[in-house]
């Protein structure tokens, strides 16, 4: 198993030496409208950092769209196309087609969408571009609810989570949609999950995605302090705890069949993760156990699949 | 206005700094290792250099505060290590080994740097122990001509004549001293007050006095002067001078609980004696360094605690009989340790061939007959001679400090700084400012993985010394308490790109910082903090 | 070259001649044969275009929004429910000023299920900011689709070319097919001022506050106001190259007619034949064929009406609660022009019901005999 960011000597995990941060700093990313501590902008800057200037962003309604700026201003250092909420995958496919037809095949088309646009309203179109294996890098920054519209549940909201549409007494009763399995079922060349707390893991995955062609999908956890009812300072801490507690394991799926855990989650920090967030305040002890058991089960599946690489893994088969 | 909504500018006009209610500040705290180093070393600093395999730079930084790293890597008691914040987490950073690693590197590989021309200023240093050596070293490196006097044939003071060779190899010591003494005029066998006097010192711009504490304290009991009852330090001096001492199979009693007593007991044991150490308090109160006690206890040396000598007698055949009394611990005395109280009628006797008294040493300042001594032990030499008025500086064991090599080194360097300031006619810049020491609460433990302390320690220094690789691995464990380790976390995690990285370090762009506090929360060593506006 | 082809084939050939670069479409009857034909053309390499085979009409339009933003020429076609599914991105395309061209093969809106023709699908999209042309022949389709690209690209407004499902889409007619080199001359490659260009990065359609939004709507309206002149100029150029042209309102024996029927699409050709027959009988009836719903050719229409003519409007669509959409438009246009006469509203042919010559004769009779209701809908061919 990949050693992950923790070396044996226990040196700082996120001590990533950014050799090429000029790209983001030479352009003016300042002044964006994201809430203090927003994870989305941390993710975006590091992704752009790897992708470089030959990138076009396609972005639906959502936090990223709203916080990018207001006409006639924008923080984006690369061409940025706003599209309707449900249109990201198709519009990205159109941009791809248009660029290819204009001799710009080398340009990366980055679909940059939240969980609402991805897990819910854009799911049909997403499935379509996955099935067609469009040459797009689709990245979902998942803040686990409709945050921009005021914290409504999405199908990415975790079991037991509070939102304005799953209020106290009617907390979300369904587990988070397994987007990795959905993408794997389409046998896309590359799926990976990522967390802003593990930047070297993240940037390696973005670099890998950039190297490949076809539909590449990154599922990134994006801490949202106001939506998660957490202290803005805890964003990265939460992004780390989510991984360690196995609620958001870091893994890759290659060609839909080959699973690889890229970080060994210790399993610790589950309670702390919930405690630091008001959105889990109303969960009963029983619900917590259900959530944790679900996370552990999923992680065990990943571990099994990881270990079984080399043999044939049958899609959809339960280990 | 364009025909369609196409952007024409950045958002930089949107000064999001106005959203902020608290502000991140990059303010370094003092790491506890640095804070507790009597020699004033920047320990975290050279550990950081080791992290980057910059041993030469680490040597440079270390010797900028302590010219004797190879020595201190062996004999210093390392309060830095004892106070290391990593201690409570898994295992303190093994600073002693790191210092030794750097010191040994220096013995083999330190480049010989040209010394500055002397400027005409001259300073005399009396006593070539660690205090005198440090003062001489730093003065010479600032262009001051130094003349050094010592009554012994070799420089080093206690390092040469007190500490036994099994703890501090002679070749290591001499190699280090050779480097330190480069460019310094050294006069051995010159005892101040016997071979030269104040008259010879008048020509100097300043005099640094560091003659140490060599006079063994008396036992003040009957029979302490009979043959066979000797000073422990004297025994070590003989041994270190290469004299043959035959204590093979002798019964040897060592009285005392300090470093001298331990060294005597362990040296005698190495010469084949059966050794018993007598101390009037318990092991816990022993003033010797913890490491020394630990090693003593690991050797087949019998220890009698809570025992005080009362009388020594000598039989015809030369056999000594020590009558001792059992003690118990009472109320704490002025030193804070429990006062030993004799238990009425608990006398017993011990038979010995030789008895070494090692209950402490006093300085010998008989060269200044009119020197005063304050209650706290501090000497007042101000009135000794008008010709030395304002020119006399004192250091090392002559000061009422703890008597340790790093204290001596620190005092020597401080004296050099005082002398240099005086020669320039400037006041000395105050060193004693209030410092904030980084504690365990400043550390973000999420960034560090616990190691298995025992396994780690065993693997680390096979053969007692670190390889470059293991020094690096050990340095990697350092938290960099309270001091920016240039980990880039604040830079990388700021959602607003408000942390600006430059060659000089990190700055916060307050025009855009929203005050989320992520940078401070993710600073591993606590050198970044938020301040409410 | 003259060929006997269907309406859908005419549209497909026009797309090929226009050297469209990105096509995206989803099958729906009666449009489907366009998607098939274009797939074939792209597959054979006759046209160097990318055909993006999407999973819905919403995605078809969204794909073109993405593609057109890169500066290429784009096309799609749909019908009925498909067009309705595009409703959201239709606004986006016009708001983003993307010169996308689309064919809508008119089909009634379900429920109940139907695949047959009426114009309710496209007239329901009249507020989405698209130009709308209505054709009555296969020749007109090929000509109009080619012109649509030029018009759309000049105005930066997307353009819908509509014609009746089955009645036109699946009917074969001889069509004069323009030569590729002539079309190339008439319609040079698209030259987009703004596009997704990594060399010159911009953000498109970002959040716009009340301080600017209205201005963008004003600019869009201004583009529609400029449209008649631009459309006229483009057809003016077209006639130079190809010897054919069309007016926004075409008059057939209307100048001296006592009763004038306003109509569009295939119904207009039935009217035309009826007018011819009635004129032979000496009746003074006429036809005004409307070719555009957006922009609505109000001035052109007003100029071609001479009171006290009796006016009827034939609508093959229904906006329930009001009536026919063309009627409303005609009334508004003439009223604006100071016209005070009654406008008679005739609803016919919904859901593919035939509009026969007898139906039209009946309409003319009622107009002439003043038996048509002027204040309510006159349903044609209804069996209640
Ligand atoms: C046995 C023993 C073991 C120790 N072990 C340790 C240890 O492990 N770690 C540690 O940190 N500390 C240890 N110490 C304490 C430490 O050695 C001293 O605190 C330190 O050496 C003091 O340095 P100094 O320069 O003040 O004096 P010294 O090292 O004592 O040097 C003074 C020098 O001045 C010379 N001198 C004296 N009088 C005159 C004169 N009149 N004219 C000329 N020269 C003169 C002396 O001969 C001597 O060479 C030990 C001490 C002893 C006695
Ligand atoms: S962890 Fe490093 S900086 Fe902190 S006390 Fe220990 S050695 Fe010093
Ligand atoms: S986060 Fe890292 S780089 Fe920033 S101040 Fe702290 S130690 Fe220095
Ligand atoms: S992370 Fe950035 S925005 Fe947040 S407090 Fe630190 S400098 Fe300010």
mmCIF file of C-alpha atoms and ligand atoms in Angstrom, chain A residues 36-37 42 45 232-233, chain B residues 16 20 22-26 489-500 507-510 512-521 528-530, ligand 4:
data_model
loop_
_atom_site.group_PDB
_atom_site.id
_atom_site.type_symbol
_atom_site.label_atom_id
_atom_site.label_comp_id
_atom_site.label_asym_id
_atom_site.label_seq_id
_atom_site.Cartn_x
_atom_site.Cartn_y
_atom_site.Cartn_z
ATOM 1 C CA UNK A 36 -14.023 32.417 4.846
ATOM 2 C CA UNK A 37 -12.451 28.990 4.946
ATOM 3 C CA UNK A 42 -8.310 25.735 -2.014
ATOM 4 C CA UNK A 45 -6.137 26.828 -7.002
ATOM 5 C CA UNK A 232 -13.926 28.176 9.346
ATOM 6 C CA UNK A 233 -10.535 27.434 10.849
ATOM 7 C CA UNK B 16 -12.069 40.903 1.116
ATOM 8 C CA UNK B 20 -11.960 39.820 8.666
ATOM 9 C CA UNK B 22 -9.281 38.219 13.371
ATOM 10 C CA UNK B 23 -5.872 38.407 11.816
ATOM 11 C CA UNK B 24 -3.194 35.777 11.389
ATOM 12 C CA UNK B 25 0.208 36.727 12.676
ATOM 13 C CA UNK B 26 3.460 34.977 11.951
ATOM 14 C CA UNK B 489 0.894 24.859 4.975
ATOM 15 C CA UNK B 490 -0.321 28.410 5.498
ATOM 16 C CA UNK B 491 0.560 29.215 1.928
ATOM 17 C CA UNK B 492 -1.038 26.088 0.522
ATOM 18 C CA UNK B 493 -4.199 26.016 2.578
ATOM 19 C CA UNK B 494 -5.230 29.643 2.397
ATOM 20 C CA UNK B 495 -8.464 29.717 0.403
ATOM 21 C CA UNK B 496 -7.814 33.338 -0.447
ATOM 22 C CA UNK B 497 -4.219 33.121 -1.578
ATOM 23 C CA UNK B 498 -3.548 35.675 1.106
ATOM 24 C CA UNK B 499 -0.348 34.090 2.297
ATOM 25 C CA UNK B 500 2.506 35.322 0.235
ATOM 26 C CA UNK B 507 3.532 37.336 4.826
ATOM 27 C CA UNK B 508 -0.200 37.730 5.032
ATOM 28 C CA UNK B 509 -1.798 39.971 2.480
ATOM 29 C CA UNK B 510 -4.249 41.725 4.754
ATOM 30 C CA UNK B 512 -7.558 39.919 1.056
ATOM 31 C CA UNK B 513 -7.178 37.724 4.132
ATOM 32 C CA UNK B 514 -10.695 36.922 5.362
ATOM 33 C CA UNK B 515 -9.439 35.758 8.716
ATOM 34 C CA UNK B 516 -10.710 32.204 8.411
ATOM 35 C CA UNK B 517 -7.918 30.957 10.647
ATOM 36 C CA UNK B 518 -7.069 27.884 8.593
ATOM 37 C CA UNK B 519 -3.458 28.924 8.302
ATOM 38 C CA UNK B 520 -3.074 29.175 12.066
ATOM 39 C CA UNK B 521 -4.960 25.939 12.658
ATOM 40 C CA UNK B 528 1.155 31.351 13.334
ATOM 41 C CA UNK B 529 -1.682 32.509 15.492
ATOM 42 C CA UNK B 530 -4.880 34.491 15.136
HETATM 43 S S1 LIG D 4 -5.871 31.043 5.720
HETATM 44 FE FE1 LIG D 4 -5.695 32.895 4.469
HETATM 45 S S2 LIG D 4 -7.646 33.940 4.685
HETATM 46 FE FE2 LIG D 4 -7.554 32.412 6.303
HETATM 47 S S3 LIG D 4 -6.722 33.583 8.033
HETATM 48 FE FE3 LIG D 4 -5.006 32.623 7.027
HETATM 49 S S4 LIG D 4 -4.248 34.167 5.610
HETATM 50 FE FE4 LIG D 4 -6.304 34.786 6.230
#
